[in-house]
Short mmCIF file of C-alpha atoms in Angstrom, two decimals:
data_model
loop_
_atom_site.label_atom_id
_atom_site.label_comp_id
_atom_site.label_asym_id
_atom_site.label_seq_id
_atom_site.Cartn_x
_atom_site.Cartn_y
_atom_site.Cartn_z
CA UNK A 1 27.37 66.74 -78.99
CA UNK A 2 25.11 63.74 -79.43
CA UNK A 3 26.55 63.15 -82.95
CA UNK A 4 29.79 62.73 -81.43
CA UNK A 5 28.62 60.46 -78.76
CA UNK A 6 26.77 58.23 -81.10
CA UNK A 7 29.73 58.18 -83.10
CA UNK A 8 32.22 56.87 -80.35
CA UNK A 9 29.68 53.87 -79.34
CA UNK A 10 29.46 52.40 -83.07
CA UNK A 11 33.15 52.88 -83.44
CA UNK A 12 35.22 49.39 -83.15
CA UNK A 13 32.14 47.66 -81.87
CA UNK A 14 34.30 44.30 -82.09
CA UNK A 15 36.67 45.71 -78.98
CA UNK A 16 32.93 46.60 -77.49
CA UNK A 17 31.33 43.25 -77.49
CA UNK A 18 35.10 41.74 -76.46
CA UNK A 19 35.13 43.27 -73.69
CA UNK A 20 31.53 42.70 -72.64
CA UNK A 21 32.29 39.36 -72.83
CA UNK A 22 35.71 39.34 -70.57
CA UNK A 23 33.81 41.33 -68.35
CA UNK A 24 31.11 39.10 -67.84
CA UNK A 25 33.85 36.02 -67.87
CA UNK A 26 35.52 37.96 -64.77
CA UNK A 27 32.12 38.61 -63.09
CA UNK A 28 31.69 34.58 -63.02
CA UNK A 29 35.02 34.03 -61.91
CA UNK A 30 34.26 36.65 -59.31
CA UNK A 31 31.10 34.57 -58.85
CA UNK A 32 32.79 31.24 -58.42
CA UNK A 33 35.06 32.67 -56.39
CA UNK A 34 33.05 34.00 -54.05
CA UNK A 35 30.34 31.21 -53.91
CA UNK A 36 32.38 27.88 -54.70
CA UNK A 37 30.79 24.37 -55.86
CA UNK A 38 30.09 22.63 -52.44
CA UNK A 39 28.04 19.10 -51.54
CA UNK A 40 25.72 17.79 -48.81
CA UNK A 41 24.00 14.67 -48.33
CA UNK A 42 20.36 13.92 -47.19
CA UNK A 43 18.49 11.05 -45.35
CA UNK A 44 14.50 11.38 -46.52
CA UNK A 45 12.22 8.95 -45.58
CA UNK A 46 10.05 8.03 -48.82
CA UNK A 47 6.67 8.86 -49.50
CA UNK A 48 4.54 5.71 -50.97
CA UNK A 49 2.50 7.03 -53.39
CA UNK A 50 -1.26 4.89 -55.08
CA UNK A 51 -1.10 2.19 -52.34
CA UNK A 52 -4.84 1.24 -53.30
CA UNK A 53 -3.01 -0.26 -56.39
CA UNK A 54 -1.70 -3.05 -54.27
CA UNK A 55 -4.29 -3.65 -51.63
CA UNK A 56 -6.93 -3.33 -54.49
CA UNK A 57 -5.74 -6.82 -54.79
CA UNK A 58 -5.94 -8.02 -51.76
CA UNK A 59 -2.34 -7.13 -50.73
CA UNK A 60 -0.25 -5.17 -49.12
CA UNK A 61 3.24 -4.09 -49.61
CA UNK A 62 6.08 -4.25 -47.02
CA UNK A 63 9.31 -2.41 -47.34
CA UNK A 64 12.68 -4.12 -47.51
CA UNK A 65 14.64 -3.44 -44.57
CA UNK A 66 15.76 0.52 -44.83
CA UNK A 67 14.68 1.03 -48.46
CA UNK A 68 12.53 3.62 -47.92
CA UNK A 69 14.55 6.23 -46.60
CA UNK A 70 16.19 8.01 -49.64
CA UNK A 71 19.74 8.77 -49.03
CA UNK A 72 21.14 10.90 -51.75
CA UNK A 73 23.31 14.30 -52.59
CA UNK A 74 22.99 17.54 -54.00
CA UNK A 75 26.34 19.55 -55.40
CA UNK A 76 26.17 23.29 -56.07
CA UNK A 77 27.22 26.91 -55.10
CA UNK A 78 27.67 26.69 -51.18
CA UNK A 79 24.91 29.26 -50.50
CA UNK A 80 22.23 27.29 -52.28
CA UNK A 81 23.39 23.88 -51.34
CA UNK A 82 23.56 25.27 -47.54
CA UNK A 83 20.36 26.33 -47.64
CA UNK A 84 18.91 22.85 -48.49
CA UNK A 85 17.21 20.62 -45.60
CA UNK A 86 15.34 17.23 -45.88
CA UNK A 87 12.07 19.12 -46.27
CA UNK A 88 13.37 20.96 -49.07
CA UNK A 89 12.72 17.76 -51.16
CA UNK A 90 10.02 15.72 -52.52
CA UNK A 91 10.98 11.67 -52.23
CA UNK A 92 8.15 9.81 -53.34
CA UNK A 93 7.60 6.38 -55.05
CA UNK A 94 4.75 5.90 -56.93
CA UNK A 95 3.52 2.31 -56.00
CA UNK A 96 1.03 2.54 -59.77
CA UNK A 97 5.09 2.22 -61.62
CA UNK A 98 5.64 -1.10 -59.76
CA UNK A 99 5.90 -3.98 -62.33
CA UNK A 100 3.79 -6.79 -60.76
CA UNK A 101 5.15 -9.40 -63.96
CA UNK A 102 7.90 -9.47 -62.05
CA UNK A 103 8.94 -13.16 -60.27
CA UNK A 104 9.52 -13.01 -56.76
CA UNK A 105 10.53 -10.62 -54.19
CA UNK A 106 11.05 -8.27 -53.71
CA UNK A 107 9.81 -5.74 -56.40
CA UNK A 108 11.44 -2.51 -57.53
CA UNK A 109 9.78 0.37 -57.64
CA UNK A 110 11.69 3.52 -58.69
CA UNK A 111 12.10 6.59 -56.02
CA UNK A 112 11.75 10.22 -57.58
CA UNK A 113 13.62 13.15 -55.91
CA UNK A 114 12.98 16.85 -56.69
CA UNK A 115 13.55 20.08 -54.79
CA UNK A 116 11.32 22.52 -53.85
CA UNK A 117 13.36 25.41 -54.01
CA UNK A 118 16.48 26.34 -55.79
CA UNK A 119 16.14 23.24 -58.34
CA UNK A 120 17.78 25.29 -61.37
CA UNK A 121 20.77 26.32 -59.01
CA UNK A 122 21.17 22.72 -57.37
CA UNK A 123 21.79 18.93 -58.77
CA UNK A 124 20.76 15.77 -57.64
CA UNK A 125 23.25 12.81 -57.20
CA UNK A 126 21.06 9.72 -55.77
CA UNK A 127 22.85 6.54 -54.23
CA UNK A 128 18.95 4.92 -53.31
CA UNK A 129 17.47 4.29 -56.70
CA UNK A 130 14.34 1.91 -55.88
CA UNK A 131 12.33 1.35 -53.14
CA UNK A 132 11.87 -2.62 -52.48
CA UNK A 133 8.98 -4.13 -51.34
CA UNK A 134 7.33 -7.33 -51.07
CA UNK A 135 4.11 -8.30 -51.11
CA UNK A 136 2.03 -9.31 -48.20
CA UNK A 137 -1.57 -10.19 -46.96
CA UNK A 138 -3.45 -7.61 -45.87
CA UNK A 139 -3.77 -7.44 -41.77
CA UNK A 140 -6.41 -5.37 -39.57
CA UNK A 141 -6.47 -4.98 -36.26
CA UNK A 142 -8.00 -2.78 -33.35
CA UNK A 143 -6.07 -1.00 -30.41
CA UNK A 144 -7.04 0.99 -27.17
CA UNK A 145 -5.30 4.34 -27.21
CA UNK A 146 -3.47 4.91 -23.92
CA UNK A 147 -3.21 8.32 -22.64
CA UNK A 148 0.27 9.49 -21.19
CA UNK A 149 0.81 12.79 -19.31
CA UNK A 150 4.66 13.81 -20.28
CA UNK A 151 6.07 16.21 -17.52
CA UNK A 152 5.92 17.08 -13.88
CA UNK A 153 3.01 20.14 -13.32
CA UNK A 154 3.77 23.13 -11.19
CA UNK A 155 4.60 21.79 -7.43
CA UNK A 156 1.55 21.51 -5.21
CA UNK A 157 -0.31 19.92 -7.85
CA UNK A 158 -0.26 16.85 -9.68
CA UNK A 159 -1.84 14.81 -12.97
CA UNK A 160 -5.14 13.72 -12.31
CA UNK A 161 -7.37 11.42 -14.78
CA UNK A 162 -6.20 11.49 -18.06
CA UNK A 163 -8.53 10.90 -21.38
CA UNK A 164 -8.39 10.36 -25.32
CA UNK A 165 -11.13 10.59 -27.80
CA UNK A 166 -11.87 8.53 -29.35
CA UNK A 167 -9.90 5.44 -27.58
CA UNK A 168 -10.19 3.27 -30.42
CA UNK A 169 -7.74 2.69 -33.08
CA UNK A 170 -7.87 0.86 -36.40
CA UNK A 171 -4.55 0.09 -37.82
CA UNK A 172 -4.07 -1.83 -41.09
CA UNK A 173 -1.46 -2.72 -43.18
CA UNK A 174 1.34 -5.34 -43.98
CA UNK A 175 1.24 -8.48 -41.86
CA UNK A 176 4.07 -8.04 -40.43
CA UNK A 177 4.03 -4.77 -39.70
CA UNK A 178 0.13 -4.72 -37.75
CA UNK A 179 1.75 -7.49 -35.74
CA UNK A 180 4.77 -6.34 -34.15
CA UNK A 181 2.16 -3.19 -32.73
CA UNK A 182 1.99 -3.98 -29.38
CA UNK A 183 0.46 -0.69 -27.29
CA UNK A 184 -0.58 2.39 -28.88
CA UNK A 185 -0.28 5.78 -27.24
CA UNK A 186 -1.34 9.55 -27.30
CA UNK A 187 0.86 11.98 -25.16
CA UNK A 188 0.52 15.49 -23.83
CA UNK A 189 2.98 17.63 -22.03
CA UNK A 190 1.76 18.63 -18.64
CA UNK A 191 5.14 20.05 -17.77
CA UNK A 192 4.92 23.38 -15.65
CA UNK A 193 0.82 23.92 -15.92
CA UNK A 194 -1.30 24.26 -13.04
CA UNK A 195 -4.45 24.11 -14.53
CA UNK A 196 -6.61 21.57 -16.81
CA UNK A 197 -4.65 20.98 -20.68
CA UNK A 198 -5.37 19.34 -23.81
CA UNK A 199 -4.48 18.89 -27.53
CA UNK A 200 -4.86 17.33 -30.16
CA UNK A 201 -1.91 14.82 -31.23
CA UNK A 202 -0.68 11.53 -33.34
CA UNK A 203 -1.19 8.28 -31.91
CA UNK A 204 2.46 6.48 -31.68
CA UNK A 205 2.69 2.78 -32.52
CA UNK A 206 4.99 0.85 -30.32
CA UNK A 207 6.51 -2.19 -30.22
CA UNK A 208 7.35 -4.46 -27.64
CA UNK A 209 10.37 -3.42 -26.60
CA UNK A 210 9.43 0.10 -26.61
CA UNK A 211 10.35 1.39 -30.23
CA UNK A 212 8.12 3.35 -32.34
CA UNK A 213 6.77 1.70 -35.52
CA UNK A 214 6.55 4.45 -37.85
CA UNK A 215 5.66 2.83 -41.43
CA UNK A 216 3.91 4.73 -44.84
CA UNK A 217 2.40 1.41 -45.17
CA UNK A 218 0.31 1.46 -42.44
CA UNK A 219 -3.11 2.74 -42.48
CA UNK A 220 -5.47 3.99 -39.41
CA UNK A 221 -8.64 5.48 -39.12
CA UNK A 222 -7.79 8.35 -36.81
CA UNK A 223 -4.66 10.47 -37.81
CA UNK A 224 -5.47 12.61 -34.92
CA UNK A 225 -6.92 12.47 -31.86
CA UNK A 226 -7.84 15.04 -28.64
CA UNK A 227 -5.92 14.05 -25.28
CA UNK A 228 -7.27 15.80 -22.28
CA UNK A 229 -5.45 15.93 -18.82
CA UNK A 230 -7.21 16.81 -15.24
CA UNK A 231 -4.60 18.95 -13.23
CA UNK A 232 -5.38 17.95 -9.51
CA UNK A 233 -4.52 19.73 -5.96
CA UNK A 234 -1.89 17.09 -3.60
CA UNK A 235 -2.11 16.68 -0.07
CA UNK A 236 0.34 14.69 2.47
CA UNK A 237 -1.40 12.87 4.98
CA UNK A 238 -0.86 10.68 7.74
CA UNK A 239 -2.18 6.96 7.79
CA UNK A 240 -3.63 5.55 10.68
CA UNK A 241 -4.40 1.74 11.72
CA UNK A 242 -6.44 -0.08 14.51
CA UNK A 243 -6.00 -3.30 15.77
CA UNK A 244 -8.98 -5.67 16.31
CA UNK A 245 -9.24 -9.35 18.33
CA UNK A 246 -7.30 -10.62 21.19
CA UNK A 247 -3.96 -12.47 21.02
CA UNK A 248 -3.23 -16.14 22.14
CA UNK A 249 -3.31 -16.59 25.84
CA UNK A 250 -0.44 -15.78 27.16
CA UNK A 251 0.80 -13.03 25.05
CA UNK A 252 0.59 -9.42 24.61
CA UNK A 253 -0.30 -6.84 22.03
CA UNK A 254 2.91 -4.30 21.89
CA UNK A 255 1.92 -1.75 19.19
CA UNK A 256 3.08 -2.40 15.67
CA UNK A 257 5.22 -0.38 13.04
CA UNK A 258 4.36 0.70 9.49
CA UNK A 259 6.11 2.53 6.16
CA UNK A 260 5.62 4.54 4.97
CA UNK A 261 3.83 6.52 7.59
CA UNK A 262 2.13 9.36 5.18
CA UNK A 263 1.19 9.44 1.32
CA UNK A 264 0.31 11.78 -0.85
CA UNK A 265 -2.95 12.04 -2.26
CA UNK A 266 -3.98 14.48 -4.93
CA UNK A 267 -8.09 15.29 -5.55
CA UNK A 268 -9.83 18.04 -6.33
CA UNK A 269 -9.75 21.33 -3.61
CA UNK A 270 -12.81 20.58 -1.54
CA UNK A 271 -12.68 16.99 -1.26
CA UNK A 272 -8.52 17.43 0.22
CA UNK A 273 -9.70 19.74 2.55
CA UNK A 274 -11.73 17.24 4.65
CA UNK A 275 -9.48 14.84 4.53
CA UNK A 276 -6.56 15.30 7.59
CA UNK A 277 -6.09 11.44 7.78
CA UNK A 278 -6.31 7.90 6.43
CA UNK A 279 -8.06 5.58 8.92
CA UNK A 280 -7.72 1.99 8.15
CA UNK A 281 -10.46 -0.28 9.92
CA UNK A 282 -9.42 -2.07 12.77
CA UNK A 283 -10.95 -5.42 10.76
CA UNK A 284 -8.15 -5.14 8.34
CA UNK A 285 -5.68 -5.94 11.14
CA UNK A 286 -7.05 -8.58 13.65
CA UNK A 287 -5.13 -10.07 15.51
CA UNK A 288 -7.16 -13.59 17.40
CA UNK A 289 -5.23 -16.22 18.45
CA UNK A 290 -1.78 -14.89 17.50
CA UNK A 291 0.93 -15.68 19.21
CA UNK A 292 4.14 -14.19 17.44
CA UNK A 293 4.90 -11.02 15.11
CA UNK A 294 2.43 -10.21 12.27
CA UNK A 295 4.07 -9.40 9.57
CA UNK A 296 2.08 -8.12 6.36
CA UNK A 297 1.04 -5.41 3.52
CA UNK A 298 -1.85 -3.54 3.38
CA UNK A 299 -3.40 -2.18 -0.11
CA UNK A 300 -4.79 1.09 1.41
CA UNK A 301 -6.73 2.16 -2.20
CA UNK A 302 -9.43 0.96 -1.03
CA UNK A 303 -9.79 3.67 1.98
CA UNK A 304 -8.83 7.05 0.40
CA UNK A 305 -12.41 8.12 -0.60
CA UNK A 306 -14.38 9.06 -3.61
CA UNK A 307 -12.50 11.03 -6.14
CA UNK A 308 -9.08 10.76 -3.60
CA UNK A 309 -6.24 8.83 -5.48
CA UNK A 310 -2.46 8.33 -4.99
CA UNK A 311 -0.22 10.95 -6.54
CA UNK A 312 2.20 7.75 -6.49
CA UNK A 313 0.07 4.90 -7.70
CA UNK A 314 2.76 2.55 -6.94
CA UNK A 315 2.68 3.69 -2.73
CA UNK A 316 -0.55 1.89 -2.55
CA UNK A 317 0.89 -1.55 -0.33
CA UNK A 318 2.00 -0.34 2.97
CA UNK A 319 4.58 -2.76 4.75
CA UNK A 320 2.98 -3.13 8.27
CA UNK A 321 4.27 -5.14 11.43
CA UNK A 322 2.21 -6.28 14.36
CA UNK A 323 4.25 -6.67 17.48
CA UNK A 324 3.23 -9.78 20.04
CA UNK A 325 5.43 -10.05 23.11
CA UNK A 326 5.03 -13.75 25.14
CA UNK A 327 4.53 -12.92 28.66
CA UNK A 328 5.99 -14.85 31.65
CA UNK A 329 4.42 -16.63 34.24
CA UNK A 330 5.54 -16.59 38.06
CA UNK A 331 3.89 -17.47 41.41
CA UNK A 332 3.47 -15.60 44.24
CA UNK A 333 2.49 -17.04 47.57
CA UNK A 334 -0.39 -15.01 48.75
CA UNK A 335 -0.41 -14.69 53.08
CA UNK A 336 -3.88 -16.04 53.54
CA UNK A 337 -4.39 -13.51 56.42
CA UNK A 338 -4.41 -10.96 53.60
CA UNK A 339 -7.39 -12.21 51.87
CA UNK A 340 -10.35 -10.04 52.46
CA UNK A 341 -13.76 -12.33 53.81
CA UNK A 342 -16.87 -11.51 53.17
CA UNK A 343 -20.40 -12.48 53.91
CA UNK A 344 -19.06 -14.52 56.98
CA UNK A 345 -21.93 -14.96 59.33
CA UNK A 346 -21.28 -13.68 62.37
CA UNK A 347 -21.40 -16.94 65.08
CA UNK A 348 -19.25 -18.28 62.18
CA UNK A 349 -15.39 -18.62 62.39
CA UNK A 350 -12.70 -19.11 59.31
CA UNK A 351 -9.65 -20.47 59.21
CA UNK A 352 -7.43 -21.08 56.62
CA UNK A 353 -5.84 -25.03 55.51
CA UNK A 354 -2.71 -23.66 54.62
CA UNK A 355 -0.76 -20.24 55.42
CA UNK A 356 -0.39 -19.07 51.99
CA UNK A 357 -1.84 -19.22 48.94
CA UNK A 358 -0.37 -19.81 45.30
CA UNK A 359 -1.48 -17.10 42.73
CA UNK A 360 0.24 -17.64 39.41
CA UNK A 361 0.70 -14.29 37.57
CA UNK A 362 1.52 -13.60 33.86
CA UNK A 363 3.11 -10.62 32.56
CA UNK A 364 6.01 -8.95 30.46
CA UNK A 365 9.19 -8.94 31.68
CA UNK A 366 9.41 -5.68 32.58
CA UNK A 367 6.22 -5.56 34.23
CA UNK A 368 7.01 -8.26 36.39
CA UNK A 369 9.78 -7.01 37.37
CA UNK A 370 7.81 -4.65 39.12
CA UNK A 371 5.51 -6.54 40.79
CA UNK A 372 5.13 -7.44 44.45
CA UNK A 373 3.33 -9.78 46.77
CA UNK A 374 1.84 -7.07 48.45
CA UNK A 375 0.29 -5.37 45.29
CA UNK A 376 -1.53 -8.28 44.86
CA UNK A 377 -5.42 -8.07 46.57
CA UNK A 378 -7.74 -10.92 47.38
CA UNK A 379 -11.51 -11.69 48.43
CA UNK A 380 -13.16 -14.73 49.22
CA UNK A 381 -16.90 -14.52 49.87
CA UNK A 382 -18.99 -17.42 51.89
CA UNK A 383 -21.97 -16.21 52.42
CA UNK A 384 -24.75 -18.70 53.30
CA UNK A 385 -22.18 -20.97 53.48
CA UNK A 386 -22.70 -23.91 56.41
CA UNK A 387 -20.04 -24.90 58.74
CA UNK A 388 -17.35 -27.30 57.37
CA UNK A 389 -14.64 -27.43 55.18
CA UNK A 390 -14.92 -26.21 51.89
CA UNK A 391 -12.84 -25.11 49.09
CA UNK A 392 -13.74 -21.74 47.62
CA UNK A 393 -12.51 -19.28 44.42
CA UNK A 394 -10.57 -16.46 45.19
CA UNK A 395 -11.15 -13.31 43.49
CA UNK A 396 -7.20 -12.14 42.94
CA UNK A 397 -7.28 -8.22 42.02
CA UNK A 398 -3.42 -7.03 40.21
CA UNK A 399 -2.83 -3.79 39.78
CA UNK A 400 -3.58 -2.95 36.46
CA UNK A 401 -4.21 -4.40 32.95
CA UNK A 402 -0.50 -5.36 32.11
CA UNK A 403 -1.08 -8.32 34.56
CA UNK A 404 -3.24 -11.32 34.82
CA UNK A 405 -4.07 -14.38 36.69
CA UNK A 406 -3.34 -17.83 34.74
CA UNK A 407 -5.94 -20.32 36.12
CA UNK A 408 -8.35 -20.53 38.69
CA UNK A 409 -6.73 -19.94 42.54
CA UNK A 410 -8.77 -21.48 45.52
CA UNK A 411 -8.51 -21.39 48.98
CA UNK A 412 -9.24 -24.38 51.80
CA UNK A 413 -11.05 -23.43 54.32
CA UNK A 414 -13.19 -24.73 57.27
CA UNK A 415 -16.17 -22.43 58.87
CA UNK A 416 -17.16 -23.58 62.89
CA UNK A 417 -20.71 -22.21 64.36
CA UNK A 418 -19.35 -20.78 67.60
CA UNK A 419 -22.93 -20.63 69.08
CA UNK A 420 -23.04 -24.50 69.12
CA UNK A 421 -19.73 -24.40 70.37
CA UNK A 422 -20.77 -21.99 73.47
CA UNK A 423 -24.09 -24.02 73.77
CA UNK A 424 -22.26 -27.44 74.20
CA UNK A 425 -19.83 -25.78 76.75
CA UNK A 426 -22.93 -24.24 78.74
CA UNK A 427 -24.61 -27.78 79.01
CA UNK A 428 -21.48 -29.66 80.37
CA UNK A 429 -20.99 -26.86 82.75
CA UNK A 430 -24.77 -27.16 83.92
CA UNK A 431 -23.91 -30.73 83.79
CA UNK A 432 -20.77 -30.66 85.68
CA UNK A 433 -23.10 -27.65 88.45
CA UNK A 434 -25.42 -30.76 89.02
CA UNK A 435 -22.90 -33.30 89.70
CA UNK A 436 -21.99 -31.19 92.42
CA UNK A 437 -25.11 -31.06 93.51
CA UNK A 438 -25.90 -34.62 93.23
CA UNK A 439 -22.71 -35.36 95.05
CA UNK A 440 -23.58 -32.99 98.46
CA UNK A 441 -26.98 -34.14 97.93
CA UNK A 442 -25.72 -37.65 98.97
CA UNK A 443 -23.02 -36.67 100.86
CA UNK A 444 -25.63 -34.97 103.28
CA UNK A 445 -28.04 -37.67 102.89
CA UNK A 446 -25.52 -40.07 104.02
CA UNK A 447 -24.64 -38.03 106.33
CA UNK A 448 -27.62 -37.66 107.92
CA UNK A 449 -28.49 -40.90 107.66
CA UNK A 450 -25.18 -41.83 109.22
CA UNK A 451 -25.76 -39.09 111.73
CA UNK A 452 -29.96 -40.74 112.33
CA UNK A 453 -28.41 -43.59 112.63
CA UNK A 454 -25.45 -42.59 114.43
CA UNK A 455 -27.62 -40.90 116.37
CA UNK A 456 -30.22 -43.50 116.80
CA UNK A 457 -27.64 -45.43 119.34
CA UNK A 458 -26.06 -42.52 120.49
CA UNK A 459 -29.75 -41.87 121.22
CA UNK A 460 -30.30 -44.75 122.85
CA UNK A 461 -26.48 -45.40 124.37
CA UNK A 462 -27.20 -41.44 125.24
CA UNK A 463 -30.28 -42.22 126.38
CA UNK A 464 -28.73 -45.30 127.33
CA UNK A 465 -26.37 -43.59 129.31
CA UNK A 466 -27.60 -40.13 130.17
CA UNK A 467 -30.98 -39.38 127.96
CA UNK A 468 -32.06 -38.14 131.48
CA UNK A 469 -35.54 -37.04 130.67
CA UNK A 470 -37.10 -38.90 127.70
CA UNK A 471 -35.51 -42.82 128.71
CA UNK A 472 -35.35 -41.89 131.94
CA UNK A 473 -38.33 -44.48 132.70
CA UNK A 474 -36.33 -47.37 131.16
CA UNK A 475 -33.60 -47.05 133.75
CA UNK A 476 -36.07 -46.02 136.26
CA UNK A 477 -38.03 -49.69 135.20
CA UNK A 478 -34.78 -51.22 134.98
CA UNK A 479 -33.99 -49.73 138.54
CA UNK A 480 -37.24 -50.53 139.53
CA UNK A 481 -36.53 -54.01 138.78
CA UNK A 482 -33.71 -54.27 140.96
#
């Protein structure tokens, strides 16, 4: 049996190997069928390779424009070329292959591609050849790495202080390049944590408008640094103000107006929790001698506390208006039988020069609106003053603060001792009681002296002509005569 088996496989062993080979022919065909020829390009920025060799001498090169990004193709079966990315490839030009004999810029140097995988199934059609550079002076220079917190953290919370270490960058490099830096920056992503985060990240180079400078040419001594971010509690709270001073005369403090009205703050736990408001001192607003609106901004940063900060650093100026209202002025004519007199001795009597009494008021509008003449009180007080006419201050009592007296309001008015009065009308009525004396006095002196003397000749012509018993001897001589 094995005879004849051995016999049949070294029989025609031409028609044997003939068909080996179609077969095989139709297994590629198969093949090629199955898996057909296929292309894809690439964009691959180029790795600079033995830089030293350049700033050895004091220099430093600069790329041309784009020239070091590689932009090539690779052809082969589909499923190999498919499976090809950018970091399947090594594009690196070797700055040692430069030829420095050259005149001028820029200089050539040559960029080598190879793949890392699949390089006997793949080949490589390159449309960048040379990397071009030109050769500059050698610039150093130092930057302050800016932390930036990427993200919004979970709500209630919000990013607190924010560190890098180290701070300090040294970049050097091509001239041009070191000079177009203009901030440099080290992010972490705070996005949805509630809790203290850090990592350890590339510092970006930025220009000033905001791109990122990313060069092979550029050297710094920290590729890496640690970012740390604080995640703090928040807190709304209300702000409150006080006024201080006292307005021009005249006018009127109304209350002012402010926005916005609440901020939030963010701190740690147990410094929010004793915090329920924001108290601005009443210095900060004063309002002396003011006579119109007050319009201004307050920077209330100063007044949050120790270790209390805006979660908005930008709501720090608060817009704040200070309302003054002019008041008006109008007189009232006081009765002066309404003022109230004290200390009036009592043999004195007041009265008043004039009925009524001018009190000028001031007050809002509306408040004076409300006012009356009899609302208003007044008192005068005279004591140990003497009788005459005097002029005295009135003290004018309104019913409340919202109204006050402009100027000084006095009263005319002339005091009379009574007693000397009464004392003066006693004496001219003793004085007119003894005139009447005086006068019967006389009028019965004369009278009797009339009536003596009356009587004398009565007496005698009586006697004369009938005294019968005392002259009767005169008559009786006389008779006796005859």
């Amino acid at each position: 049996m094995f005879k004849k088996m051995m016999k049949h496989l070294v029989n025609n062993p031409g028609l044997k190997v003939l068909s080996i080979l179609i077969s095989v022919v139709l297994w590629l065909a198969v093949v090629k069928m199955a898996d057909p020829e296929s292309t894809k390009s690439f964009s691959v920025p180029v790795e600079i390779l033995n830089k030293n060799v350049i700033t050895e001498m004091g220099k430093v090169p600069s790329v041309v424009k784009d020239s070091d990004v590689a932009v090539f193709y690779i052809s082969g079966p589909r499923s190999y070329v498919e499976d090809m990315s950018g970091d399947d490839f090594n594009v690196t030009a070797d700055l040692s292959q430069v030829d420095l004999s050259q005149e001028g810029d820029p200089k050539l140097v040559p960029i080598e591609i190879s793949a890392r995988k699949n390089d006997k199934r793949i080949d490589i059609i390159r449309r960048t050849v040379n990397l071009q550079i030109t050769l500059e002076d050698l610039a150093e220079k130092k930057f302050v790495i800016s932390p930036d917190a990427v993200g919004t953290p979970v709500k209630g919370y919000a990013i607190g202080n924010v560190e890098v270490t180290p701070n300090l960058l040294k970049v050097s490099g091509p001239e041009s390049v070191v000079s177009r830096i203009s901030r440099v920056v080290a992010s972490i992503n705070v996005d949805g944590v509630s809790s203290d985060v850090s990592d350890n990240v590339a510092p970006t180079l930025y220009d000033e408008e905001e791109n990122v400078i990313a060069s092979d040419l550029l050297d710094m001594n920290q590729s890496i640094v640690t970012i740390r971010a604080k995640i703090l509690g928040t807190k709304d709270v209300p702000i409150h103000f006080e006024v201080s001073g006292t307005p021009a005369e005249g006018c009127q403090y109304q209350g002012m107006e402010y926005a916005p009205e609440s901020v939030m703050i963010k701190g740690d736990p147990i410094r929010l929790n004793n915090i329920s408001v924001i108290n601005i001192p009443e210095d900060v607003l004063n309002i002396d001698g003011i006579n119109k609106d007050l319009d201004t901004t307050i920077d209330i940063t100063p007044y949050l506390g120790e270790g209390i900060s805006l979660v908005d650093e930008t709501a720090n100026q608060i817009a704040v208006k200070v309302m003054i209202e002019r008041k008006e002025s109008k007189v009232f004519n006081l009765p002066s039988e309404k003022i109230t007199v004290t200390g009036l001795n009592s043999v004195y009597q007041l009265e008043y020069a004039a009925n009524t009494v001018p009190v000028t008021v001031r007050a809002l509008k509306e408040d004076m609106e409300a006012l009356h003449v009899g609302d208003i009180q007044a008192a005068i007080h005279v004591t140990d003053l003497p009788p005459g006419t005097h002029s005295i201050p009135v003290d004018v009592t309104l019913p409340d603060d919202s109204y006050e007296v402009a100027g000084s309001v006095n009263v005319q008015v002339t005091i009379t001792d009574t007693s000397v009065a009464e004392e003066e009308g006693d004496q001219e009525g003793q004085e007119g009681s003894a005139s009447e004396d005086t006068g019967g006095a006389s009028n019965t002196g004369n009278g009797g002296t009339s009536g003596d003397t009356g009587g004398s000749p009565s007496t005698g012509n009586g006697g004369t002509s009938g005294g019968s018993s005392d002259n009767g001897r005169s008559p009786d001589t006389g008779g006796g005569r005859e």
